[in-house]
Tab-separated table of C-alpha atoms and ligand atoms in Angstrom:
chain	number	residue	atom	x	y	z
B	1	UNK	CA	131.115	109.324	65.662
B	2	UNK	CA	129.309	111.644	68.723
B	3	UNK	CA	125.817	110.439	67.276
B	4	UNK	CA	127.031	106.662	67.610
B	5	UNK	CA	128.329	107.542	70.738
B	6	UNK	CA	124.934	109.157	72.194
B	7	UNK	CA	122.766	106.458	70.089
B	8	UNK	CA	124.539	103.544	72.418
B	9	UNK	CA	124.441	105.555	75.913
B	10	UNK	CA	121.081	106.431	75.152
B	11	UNK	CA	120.736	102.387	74.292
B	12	UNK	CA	122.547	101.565	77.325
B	13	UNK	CA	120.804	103.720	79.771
B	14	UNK	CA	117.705	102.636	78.443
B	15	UNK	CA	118.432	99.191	78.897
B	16	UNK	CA	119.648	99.463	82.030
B	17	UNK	CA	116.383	101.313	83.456
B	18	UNK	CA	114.354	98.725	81.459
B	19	UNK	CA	115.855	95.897	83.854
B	20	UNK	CA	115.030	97.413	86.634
B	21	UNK	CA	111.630	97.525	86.348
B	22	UNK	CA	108.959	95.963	88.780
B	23	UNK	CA	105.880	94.740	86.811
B	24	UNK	CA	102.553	94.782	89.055
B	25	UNK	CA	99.908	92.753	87.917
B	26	UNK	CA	96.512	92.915	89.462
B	27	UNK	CA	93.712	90.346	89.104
B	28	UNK	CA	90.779	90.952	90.610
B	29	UNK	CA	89.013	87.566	92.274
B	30	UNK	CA	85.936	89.262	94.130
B	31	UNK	CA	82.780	88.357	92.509
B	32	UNK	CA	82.386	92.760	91.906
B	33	UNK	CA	84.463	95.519	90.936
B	34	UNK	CA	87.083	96.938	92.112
B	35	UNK	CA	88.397	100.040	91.632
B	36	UNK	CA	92.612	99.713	92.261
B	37	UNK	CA	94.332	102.951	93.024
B	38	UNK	CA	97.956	103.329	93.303
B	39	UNK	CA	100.581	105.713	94.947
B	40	UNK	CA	103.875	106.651	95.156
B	41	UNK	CA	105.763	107.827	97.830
B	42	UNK	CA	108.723	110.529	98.882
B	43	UNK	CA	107.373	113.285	97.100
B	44	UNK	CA	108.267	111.247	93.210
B	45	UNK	CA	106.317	111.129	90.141
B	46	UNK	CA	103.132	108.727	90.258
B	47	UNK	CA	102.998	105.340	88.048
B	48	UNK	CA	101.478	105.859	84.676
B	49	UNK	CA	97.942	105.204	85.966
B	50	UNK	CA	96.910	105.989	89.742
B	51	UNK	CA	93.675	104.331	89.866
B	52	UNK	CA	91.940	102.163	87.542
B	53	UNK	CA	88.570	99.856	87.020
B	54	UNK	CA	89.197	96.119	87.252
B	55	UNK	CA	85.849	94.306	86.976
B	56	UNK	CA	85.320	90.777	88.454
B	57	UNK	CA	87.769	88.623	87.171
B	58	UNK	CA	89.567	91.020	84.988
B	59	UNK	CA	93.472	91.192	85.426
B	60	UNK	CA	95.775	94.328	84.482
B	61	UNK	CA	99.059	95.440	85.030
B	62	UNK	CA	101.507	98.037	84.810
B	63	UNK	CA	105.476	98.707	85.772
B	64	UNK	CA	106.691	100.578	88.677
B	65	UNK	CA	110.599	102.278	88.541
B	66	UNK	CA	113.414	100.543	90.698
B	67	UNK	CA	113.875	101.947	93.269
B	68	UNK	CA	110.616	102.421	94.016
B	69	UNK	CA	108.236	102.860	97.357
B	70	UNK	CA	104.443	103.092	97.178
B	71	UNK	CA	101.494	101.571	97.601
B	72	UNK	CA	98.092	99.849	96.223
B	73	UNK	CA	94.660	99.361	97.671
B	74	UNK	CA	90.790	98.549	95.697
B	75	UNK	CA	88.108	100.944	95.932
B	76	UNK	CA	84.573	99.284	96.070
B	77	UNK	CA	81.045	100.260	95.472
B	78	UNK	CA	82.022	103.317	93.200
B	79	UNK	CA	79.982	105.159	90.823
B	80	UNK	CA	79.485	108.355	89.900
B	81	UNK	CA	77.312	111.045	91.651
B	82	UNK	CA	74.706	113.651	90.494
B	83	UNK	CA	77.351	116.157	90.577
B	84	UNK	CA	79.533	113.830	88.509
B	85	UNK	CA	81.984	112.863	91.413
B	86	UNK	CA	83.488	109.850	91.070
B	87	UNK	CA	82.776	108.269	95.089
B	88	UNK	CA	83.285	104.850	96.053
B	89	UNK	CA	81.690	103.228	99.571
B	90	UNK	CA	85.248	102.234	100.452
B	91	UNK	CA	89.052	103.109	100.581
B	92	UNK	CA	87.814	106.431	97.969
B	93	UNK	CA	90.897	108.967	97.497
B	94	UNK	CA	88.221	111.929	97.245
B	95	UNK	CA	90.202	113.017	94.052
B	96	UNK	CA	86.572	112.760	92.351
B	97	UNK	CA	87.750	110.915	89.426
B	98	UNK	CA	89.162	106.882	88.852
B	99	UNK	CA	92.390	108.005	89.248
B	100	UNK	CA	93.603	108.957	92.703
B	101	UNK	CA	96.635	111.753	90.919
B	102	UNK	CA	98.927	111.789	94.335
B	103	UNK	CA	95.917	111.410	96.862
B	104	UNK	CA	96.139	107.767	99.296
B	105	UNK	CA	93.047	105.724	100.639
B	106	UNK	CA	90.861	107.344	103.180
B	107	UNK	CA	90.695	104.482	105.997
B	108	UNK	CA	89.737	101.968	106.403
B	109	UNK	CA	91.172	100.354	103.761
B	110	UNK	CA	93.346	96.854	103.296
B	111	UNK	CA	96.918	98.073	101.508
B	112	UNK	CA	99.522	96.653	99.860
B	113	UNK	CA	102.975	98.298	100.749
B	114	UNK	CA	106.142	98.199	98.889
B	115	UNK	CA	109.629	98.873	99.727
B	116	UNK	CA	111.899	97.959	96.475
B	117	UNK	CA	115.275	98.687	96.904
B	118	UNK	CA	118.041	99.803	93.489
B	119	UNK	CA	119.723	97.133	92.047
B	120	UNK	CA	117.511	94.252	93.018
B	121	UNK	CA	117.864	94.041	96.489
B	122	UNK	CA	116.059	92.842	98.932
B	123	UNK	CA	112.303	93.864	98.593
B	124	UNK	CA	110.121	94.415	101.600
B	125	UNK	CA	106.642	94.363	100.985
B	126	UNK	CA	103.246	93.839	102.934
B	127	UNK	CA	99.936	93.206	103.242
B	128	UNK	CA	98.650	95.978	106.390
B	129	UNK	CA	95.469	96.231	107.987
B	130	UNK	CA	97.013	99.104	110.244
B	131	UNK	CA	94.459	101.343	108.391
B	132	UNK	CA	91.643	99.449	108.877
B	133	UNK	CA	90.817	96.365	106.522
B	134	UNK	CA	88.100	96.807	103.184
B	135	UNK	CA	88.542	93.605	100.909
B	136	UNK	CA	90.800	90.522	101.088
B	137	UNK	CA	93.716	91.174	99.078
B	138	UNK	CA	97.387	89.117	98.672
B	139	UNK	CA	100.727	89.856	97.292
B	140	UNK	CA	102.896	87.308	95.602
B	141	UNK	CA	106.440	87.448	94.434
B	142	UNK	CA	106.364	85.800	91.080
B	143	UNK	CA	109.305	83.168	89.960
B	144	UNK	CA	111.042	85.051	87.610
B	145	UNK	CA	114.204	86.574	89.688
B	146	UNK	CA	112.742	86.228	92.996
B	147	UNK	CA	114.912	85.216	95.448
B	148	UNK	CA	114.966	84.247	99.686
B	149	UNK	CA	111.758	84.176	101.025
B	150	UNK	CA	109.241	85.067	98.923
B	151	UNK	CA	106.651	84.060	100.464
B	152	UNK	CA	103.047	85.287	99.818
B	153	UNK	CA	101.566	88.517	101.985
B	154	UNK	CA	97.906	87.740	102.382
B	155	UNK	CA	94.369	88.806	104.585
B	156	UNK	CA	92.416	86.014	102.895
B	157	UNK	CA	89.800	86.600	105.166
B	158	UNK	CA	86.578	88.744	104.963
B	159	UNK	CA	87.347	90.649	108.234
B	160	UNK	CA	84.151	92.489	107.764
B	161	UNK	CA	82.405	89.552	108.927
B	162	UNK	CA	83.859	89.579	112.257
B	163	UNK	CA	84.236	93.345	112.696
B	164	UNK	CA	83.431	94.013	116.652
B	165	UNK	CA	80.021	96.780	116.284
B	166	UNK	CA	82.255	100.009	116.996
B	167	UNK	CA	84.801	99.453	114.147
B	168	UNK	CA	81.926	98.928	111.680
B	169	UNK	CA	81.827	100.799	108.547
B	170	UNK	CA	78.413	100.719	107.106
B	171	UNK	CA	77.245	100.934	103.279
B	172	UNK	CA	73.989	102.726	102.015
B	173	UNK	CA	72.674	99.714	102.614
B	174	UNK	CA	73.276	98.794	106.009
B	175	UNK	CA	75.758	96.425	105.334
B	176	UNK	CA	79.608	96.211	106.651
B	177	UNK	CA	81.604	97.374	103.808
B	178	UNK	CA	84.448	97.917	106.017
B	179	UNK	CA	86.195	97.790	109.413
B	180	UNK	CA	88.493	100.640	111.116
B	181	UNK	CA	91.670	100.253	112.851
B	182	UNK	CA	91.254	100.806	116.697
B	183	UNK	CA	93.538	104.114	115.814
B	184	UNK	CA	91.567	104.988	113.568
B	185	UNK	CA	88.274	104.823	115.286
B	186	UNK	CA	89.685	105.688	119.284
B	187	UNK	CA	92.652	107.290	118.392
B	188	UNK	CA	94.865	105.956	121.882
B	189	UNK	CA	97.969	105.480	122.186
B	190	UNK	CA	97.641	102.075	122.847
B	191	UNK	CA	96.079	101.633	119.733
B	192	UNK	CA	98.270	104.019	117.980
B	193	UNK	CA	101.322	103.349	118.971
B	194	UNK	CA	102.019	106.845	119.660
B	195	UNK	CA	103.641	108.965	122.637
B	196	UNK	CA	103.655	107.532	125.374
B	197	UNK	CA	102.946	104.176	123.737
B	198	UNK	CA	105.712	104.828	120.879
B	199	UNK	CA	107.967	101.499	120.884
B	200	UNK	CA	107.078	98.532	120.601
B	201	UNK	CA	107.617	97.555	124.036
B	202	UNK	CA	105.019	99.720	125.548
B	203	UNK	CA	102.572	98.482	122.494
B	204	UNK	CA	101.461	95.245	122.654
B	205	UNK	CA	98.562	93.382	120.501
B	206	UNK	CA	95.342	94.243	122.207
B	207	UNK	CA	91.960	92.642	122.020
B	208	UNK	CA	91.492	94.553	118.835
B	209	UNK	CA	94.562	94.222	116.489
B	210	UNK	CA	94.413	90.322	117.968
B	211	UNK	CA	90.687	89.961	115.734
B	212	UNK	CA	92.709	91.373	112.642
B	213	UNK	CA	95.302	89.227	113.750
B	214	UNK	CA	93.518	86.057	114.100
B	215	UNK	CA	91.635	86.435	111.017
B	216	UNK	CA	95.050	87.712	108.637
B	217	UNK	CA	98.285	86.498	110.308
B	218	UNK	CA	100.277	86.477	107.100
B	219	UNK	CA	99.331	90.640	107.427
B	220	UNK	CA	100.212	93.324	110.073
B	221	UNK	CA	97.457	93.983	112.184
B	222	UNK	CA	98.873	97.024	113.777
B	223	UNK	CA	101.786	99.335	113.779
B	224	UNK	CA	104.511	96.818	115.747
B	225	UNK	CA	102.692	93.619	114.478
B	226	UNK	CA	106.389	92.233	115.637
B	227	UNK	CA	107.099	91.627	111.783
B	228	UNK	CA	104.724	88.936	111.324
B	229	UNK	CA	103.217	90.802	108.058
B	230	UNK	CA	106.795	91.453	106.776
B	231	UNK	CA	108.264	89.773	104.046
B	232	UNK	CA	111.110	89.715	101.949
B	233	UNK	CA	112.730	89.068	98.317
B	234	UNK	CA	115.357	89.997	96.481
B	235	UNK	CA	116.621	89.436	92.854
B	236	UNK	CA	113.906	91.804	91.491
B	237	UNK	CA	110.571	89.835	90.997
B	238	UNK	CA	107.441	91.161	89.434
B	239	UNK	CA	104.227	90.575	92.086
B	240	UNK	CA	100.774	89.322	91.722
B	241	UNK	CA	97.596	91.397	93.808
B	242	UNK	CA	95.095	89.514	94.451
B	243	UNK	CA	91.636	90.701	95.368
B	244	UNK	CA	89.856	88.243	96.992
B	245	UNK	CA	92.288	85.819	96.709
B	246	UNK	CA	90.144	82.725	98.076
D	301	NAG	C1	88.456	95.653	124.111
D	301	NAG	O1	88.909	96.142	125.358
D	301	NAG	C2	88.293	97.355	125.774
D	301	NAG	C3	88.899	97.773	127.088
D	301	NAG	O2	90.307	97.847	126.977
D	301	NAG	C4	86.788	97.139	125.931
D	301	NAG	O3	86.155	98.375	126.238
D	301	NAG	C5	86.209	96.627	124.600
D	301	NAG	O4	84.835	96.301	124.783
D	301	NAG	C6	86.959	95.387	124.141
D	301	NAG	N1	86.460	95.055	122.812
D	301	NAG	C7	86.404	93.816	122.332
D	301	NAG	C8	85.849	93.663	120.954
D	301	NAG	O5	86.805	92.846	122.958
Protein backbone atom coordinates (compact mmCIF):
# COMPACT_ATOMS: atom_id res chain seq x y z
CA UNK A 1 0.00 0.00 0.00
CA UNK A 2 3.00 2.81 1.05
CA UNK A 3 5.06 1.45 -2.06
CA UNK A 4 1.91 2.15 -4.39
CA UNK A 5 1.56 5.19 -2.70
CA UNK A 6 5.35 6.45 -3.26
CA UNK A 7 5.42 4.59 -6.86
CA UNK A 8 2.44 7.20 -8.03
CA UNK A 9 3.90 10.49 -6.21
CA UNK A 10 7.10 9.62 -7.50
CA UNK A 11 4.99 9.14 -11.04
CA UNK A 12 3.23 12.25 -10.44
CA UNK A 13 6.05 14.47 -9.53
CA UNK A 14 7.86 13.21 -12.31
CA UNK A 15 5.31 14.00 -14.65
CA UNK A 16 4.67 17.11 -13.50
CA UNK A 17 8.49 18.32 -13.79
CA UNK A 18 8.52 16.55 -17.21
CA UNK A 19 5.82 19.22 -18.46
CA UNK A 20 7.54 21.83 -17.52
CA UNK A 21 10.35 21.50 -19.42
CA UNK A 22 11.78 24.04 -22.07
CA UNK A 23 13.46 22.17 -24.99
CA UNK A 24 16.33 24.36 -26.73
CA UNK A 25 17.24 23.39 -29.99
CA UNK A 26 20.20 24.88 -31.72
CA UNK A 27 20.97 24.74 -35.45
CA UNK A 28 23.80 26.15 -36.56
CA UNK A 29 23.39 28.11 -40.21
CA UNK A 30 26.99 29.76 -40.49
CA UNK A 31 28.94 28.20 -43.17
CA UNK A 32 31.76 27.18 -39.88
CA UNK A 33 31.60 25.98 -36.50
CA UNK A 34 30.36 27.04 -33.74
CA UNK A 35 31.05 26.29 -30.50
CA UNK A 36 27.47 26.99 -28.27
CA UNK A 37 27.99 27.46 -24.59
CA UNK A 38 25.28 27.74 -22.16
CA UNK A 39 24.62 29.18 -18.59
CA UNK A 40 22.49 29.33 -15.90
CA UNK A 41 21.80 31.90 -13.66
CA UNK A 42 21.02 32.73 -9.68
CA UNK A 43 23.60 30.68 -8.35
CA UNK A 44 21.45 27.01 -9.76
CA UNK A 45 22.77 23.94 -11.20
CA UNK A 46 23.99 24.25 -14.99
CA UNK A 47 22.00 22.37 -17.98
CA UNK A 48 23.33 18.95 -18.68
CA UNK A 49 25.91 20.26 -21.17
CA UNK A 50 27.44 23.93 -20.87
CA UNK A 51 29.12 24.18 -24.08
CA UNK A 52 29.14 22.05 -27.01
CA UNK A 53 30.51 21.71 -30.87
CA UNK A 54 27.86 22.30 -33.52
CA UNK A 55 29.52 22.17 -36.96
CA UNK A 56 28.01 23.96 -40.02
CA UNK A 57 24.69 22.91 -40.44
CA UNK A 58 24.47 20.53 -37.61
CA UNK A 59 21.42 20.99 -35.17
CA UNK A 60 21.30 19.78 -31.35
CA UNK A 61 19.30 20.26 -28.51
CA UNK A 62 18.79 19.82 -24.99
CA UNK A 63 16.01 20.76 -22.08
CA UNK A 64 16.28 23.48 -19.65
CA UNK A 65 14.08 23.23 -16.01
CA UNK A 66 10.92 25.57 -15.63
CA UNK A 67 11.52 28.00 -14.04
CA UNK A 68 14.49 28.67 -15.50
CA UNK A 69 16.89 31.92 -16.29
CA UNK A 70 20.10 31.69 -18.31
CA UNK A 71 21.65 32.22 -21.23
CA UNK A 72 23.34 30.97 -24.70
CA UNK A 73 25.94 32.43 -26.99
CA UNK A 74 28.50 30.50 -30.03
CA UNK A 75 32.08 30.48 -29.63
CA UNK A 76 34.01 30.74 -33.02
CA UNK A 77 37.41 30.01 -34.32
CA UNK A 78 38.23 27.47 -31.43
CA UNK A 79 40.81 24.91 -31.29
CA UNK A 80 43.00 23.69 -29.05
CA UNK A 81 46.43 25.15 -28.01
CA UNK A 82 49.98 23.73 -27.49
CA UNK A 83 49.28 23.60 -23.92
CA UNK A 84 46.03 21.79 -24.68
CA UNK A 85 43.66 24.79 -23.84
CA UNK A 86 40.68 24.75 -25.43
CA UNK A 87 40.60 28.89 -26.84
CA UNK A 88 38.27 30.18 -29.25
CA UNK A 89 38.85 33.82 -31.25
CA UNK A 90 35.44 34.83 -29.92
CA UNK A 91 32.86 34.91 -27.00
CA UNK A 92 35.62 31.99 -25.21
CA UNK A 93 34.54 31.31 -21.39
CA UNK A 94 38.41 30.75 -20.56
CA UNK A 95 37.23 27.49 -18.76
CA UNK A 96 39.93 25.78 -21.19
CA UNK A 97 37.72 23.06 -22.21
CA UNK A 98 34.20 22.88 -24.70
CA UNK A 99 32.25 23.20 -21.89
CA UNK A 100 32.03 26.57 -20.17
CA UNK A 101 31.06 24.56 -16.27
CA UNK A 102 29.43 27.98 -14.66
CA UNK A 103 31.83 30.50 -16.54
CA UNK A 104 29.70 33.27 -19.19
CA UNK A 105 31.12 34.77 -22.55
CA UNK A 106 33.99 37.12 -22.33
CA UNK A 107 32.65 40.19 -24.55
CA UNK A 108 32.01 40.82 -27.11
CA UNK A 109 29.74 38.36 -27.77
CA UNK A 110 25.92 38.25 -29.38
CA UNK A 111 23.60 36.39 -26.45
CA UNK A 112 20.56 34.91 -26.20
CA UNK A 113 18.76 35.68 -22.80
CA UNK A 114 16.00 33.87 -21.17
CA UNK A 115 13.61 34.67 -18.54
CA UNK A 116 11.03 31.55 -18.20
CA UNK A 117 8.72 31.94 -15.62
CA UNK A 118 6.90 28.46 -13.35
CA UNK A 119 3.90 27.30 -14.64
CA UNK A 120 4.10 28.51 -18.19
CA UNK A 121 3.91 31.99 -17.91
CA UNK A 122 4.84 34.52 -19.76
CA UNK A 123 8.47 34.04 -21.13
CA UNK A 124 10.75 36.96 -21.74
CA UNK A 125 13.51 36.32 -23.85
CA UNK A 126 16.10 38.28 -26.11
CA UNK A 127 18.45 38.61 -28.52
CA UNK A 128 21.29 41.47 -26.80
CA UNK A 129 24.13 43.00 -28.32
CA UNK A 130 24.67 44.99 -24.94
CA UNK A 131 27.93 42.91 -24.74
CA UNK A 132 29.16 43.54 -27.87
CA UNK A 133 27.90 41.48 -31.02
CA UNK A 134 30.16 38.09 -32.48
CA UNK A 135 27.80 36.13 -34.98
CA UNK A 136 24.20 36.62 -36.15
CA UNK A 137 22.07 34.59 -34.07
CA UNK A 138 17.87 34.42 -33.64
CA UNK A 139 15.49 33.01 -31.20
CA UNK A 140 12.15 31.59 -32.13
CA UNK A 141 9.27 30.45 -30.04
CA UNK A 142 8.17 27.26 -31.65
CA UNK A 143 4.19 26.43 -32.16
CA UNK A 144 3.71 23.93 -29.79
CA UNK A 145 2.15 25.89 -26.57
CA UNK A 146 3.35 29.20 -27.47
CA UNK A 147 1.15 31.76 -26.85
CA UNK A 148 0.81 36.07 -27.31
CA UNK A 149 3.47 37.37 -29.13
CA UNK A 150 5.90 35.17 -30.02
CA UNK A 151 7.52 36.77 -32.23
CA UNK A 152 11.13 35.98 -33.38
CA UNK A 153 14.33 37.81 -31.47
CA UNK A 154 16.89 38.25 -34.19
CA UNK A 155 20.52 40.30 -35.23
CA UNK A 156 20.39 38.86 -38.74
CA UNK A 157 23.01 41.04 -39.63
CA UNK A 158 26.85 40.60 -39.77
CA UNK A 159 27.53 43.69 -37.55
CA UNK A 160 31.17 43.01 -37.95
CA UNK A 161 30.97 44.43 -41.26
CA UNK A 162 30.01 47.76 -40.16
CA UNK A 163 31.90 47.84 -36.86
CA UNK A 164 33.19 51.71 -36.50
CA UNK A 165 37.54 51.05 -36.26
CA UNK A 166 37.64 51.48 -32.30
CA UNK A 167 35.06 48.72 -31.47
CA UNK A 168 36.94 46.28 -33.74
CA UNK A 169 37.91 42.99 -32.50
CA UNK A 170 40.55 41.52 -34.65
CA UNK A 171 41.38 37.68 -35.43
CA UNK A 172 44.99 36.22 -35.95
CA UNK A 173 44.36 37.09 -39.12
CA UNK A 174 43.55 40.56 -39.27
CA UNK A 175 40.12 40.14 -39.80
CA UNK A 176 36.94 41.51 -37.65
CA UNK A 177 35.81 38.59 -35.74
CA UNK A 178 33.95 40.77 -33.50
CA UNK A 179 32.67 44.18 -32.34
CA UNK A 180 32.55 45.63 -28.58
CA UNK A 181 29.85 47.42 -26.92
CA UNK A 182 30.75 51.20 -26.45
CA UNK A 183 30.75 50.03 -22.50
CA UNK A 184 32.71 47.69 -23.09
CA UNK A 185 35.41 49.38 -25.02
CA UNK A 186 35.01 53.30 -23.21
CA UNK A 187 33.46 52.29 -20.26
CA UNK A 188 31.11 55.91 -19.81
CA UNK A 189 28.33 56.29 -18.37
CA UNK A 190 26.67 57.26 -21.27
CA UNK A 191 27.49 54.19 -22.76
CA UNK A 192 26.98 52.24 -19.67
CA UNK A 193 24.17 53.32 -18.38
CA UNK A 194 25.66 53.69 -15.09
CA UNK A 195 25.75 56.47 -12.21
CA UNK A 196 25.09 59.33 -13.18
CA UNK A 197 23.62 58.01 -16.42
CA UNK A 198 21.57 55.13 -14.49
CA UNK A 199 17.81 55.47 -15.88
CA UNK A 200 16.80 55.46 -18.82
CA UNK A 201 16.02 58.98 -19.06
CA UNK A 202 19.48 60.25 -18.71
CA UNK A 203 20.56 57.30 -21.35
CA UNK A 204 19.61 57.76 -24.61
CA UNK A 205 20.76 55.76 -27.95
CA UNK A 206 23.98 57.34 -29.00
CA UNK A 207 25.80 57.27 -32.28
CA UNK A 208 27.08 53.92 -31.23
CA UNK A 209 24.24 51.64 -29.88
CA UNK A 210 22.21 53.48 -33.02
CA UNK A 211 24.89 51.25 -35.64
CA UNK A 212 23.86 48.06 -33.54
CA UNK A 213 20.58 49.40 -33.69
CA UNK A 214 20.23 50.02 -37.28
CA UNK A 215 21.79 46.90 -38.28
CA UNK A 216 19.59 44.45 -35.43
CA UNK A 217 16.36 46.26 -34.42
CA UNK A 218 14.53 43.09 -33.51
CA UNK A 219 17.72 43.01 -30.66
CA UNK A 220 18.72 45.40 -27.78
CA UNK A 221 21.48 47.41 -28.70
CA UNK A 222 22.18 48.72 -25.29
CA UNK A 223 21.14 48.54 -21.73
CA UNK A 224 17.60 50.76 -22.05
CA UNK A 225 17.15 49.78 -25.79
CA UNK A 226 13.41 51.11 -24.68
CA UNK A 227 12.24 47.33 -25.04
CA UNK A 228 12.59 47.10 -28.63
CA UNK A 229 14.69 43.66 -28.22
CA UNK A 230 12.07 42.36 -25.71
CA UNK A 231 9.74 39.82 -26.41
CA UNK A 232 7.25 37.76 -24.95
CA UNK A 233 5.33 34.23 -24.79
CA UNK A 234 3.61 32.34 -22.65
CA UNK A 235 2.03 28.79 -22.62
CA UNK A 236 5.52 27.19 -22.38
CA UNK A 237 7.07 26.85 -25.94
CA UNK A 238 10.28 25.13 -26.80
CA UNK A 239 12.73 27.79 -28.95
CA UNK A 240 14.79 27.51 -32.00
CA UNK A 241 18.71 29.36 -32.01
CA UNK A 242 19.70 30.15 -34.95
CA UNK A 243 23.26 30.92 -35.93
CA UNK A 244 23.39 32.75 -38.84
CA UNK A 245 19.99 32.72 -39.41
CA UNK A 246 20.04 34.35 -43.07
C1 LIG B 1 30.52 59.03 -31.73
O1 LIG B 1 30.51 60.23 -30.98
C2 LIG B 1 31.74 60.53 -30.32
C3 LIG B 1 31.57 61.80 -29.54
O2 LIG B 1 30.46 61.70 -28.67
C4 LIG B 1 32.85 60.69 -31.36
O3 LIG B 1 34.10 60.87 -30.70
C5 LIG B 1 32.94 59.41 -32.21
O4 LIG B 1 33.89 59.60 -33.25
C6 LIG B 1 31.59 59.07 -32.81
N1 LIG B 1 31.72 57.78 -33.46
C7 LIG B 1 31.02 57.41 -34.53
C8 LIG B 1 31.30 56.05 -35.08
O5 LIG B 1 30.17 58.13 -35.04
Amino acid sequence: MMKTLVVFLSLTILSFGGAHAATMSFKNNCPYTVWPGTLTSDQKPQLSTTGFELASQASFSLDTPVPWNGRFWARTGCSTDASGKFVCATADCASGQVTCNGAGAIPPATLAEFNIPAGGGQDFYDVSLVDGFNLPMSVTPQPQGGTGDCKTATCPANVNAVCPSELQKKGSDGSVVACLSACAQFGDPKYCCTPPQETKEKCPPTNYSQIFHDKCPDAYSYAYDDNQGLFTCSGGPNYLMTFCPS
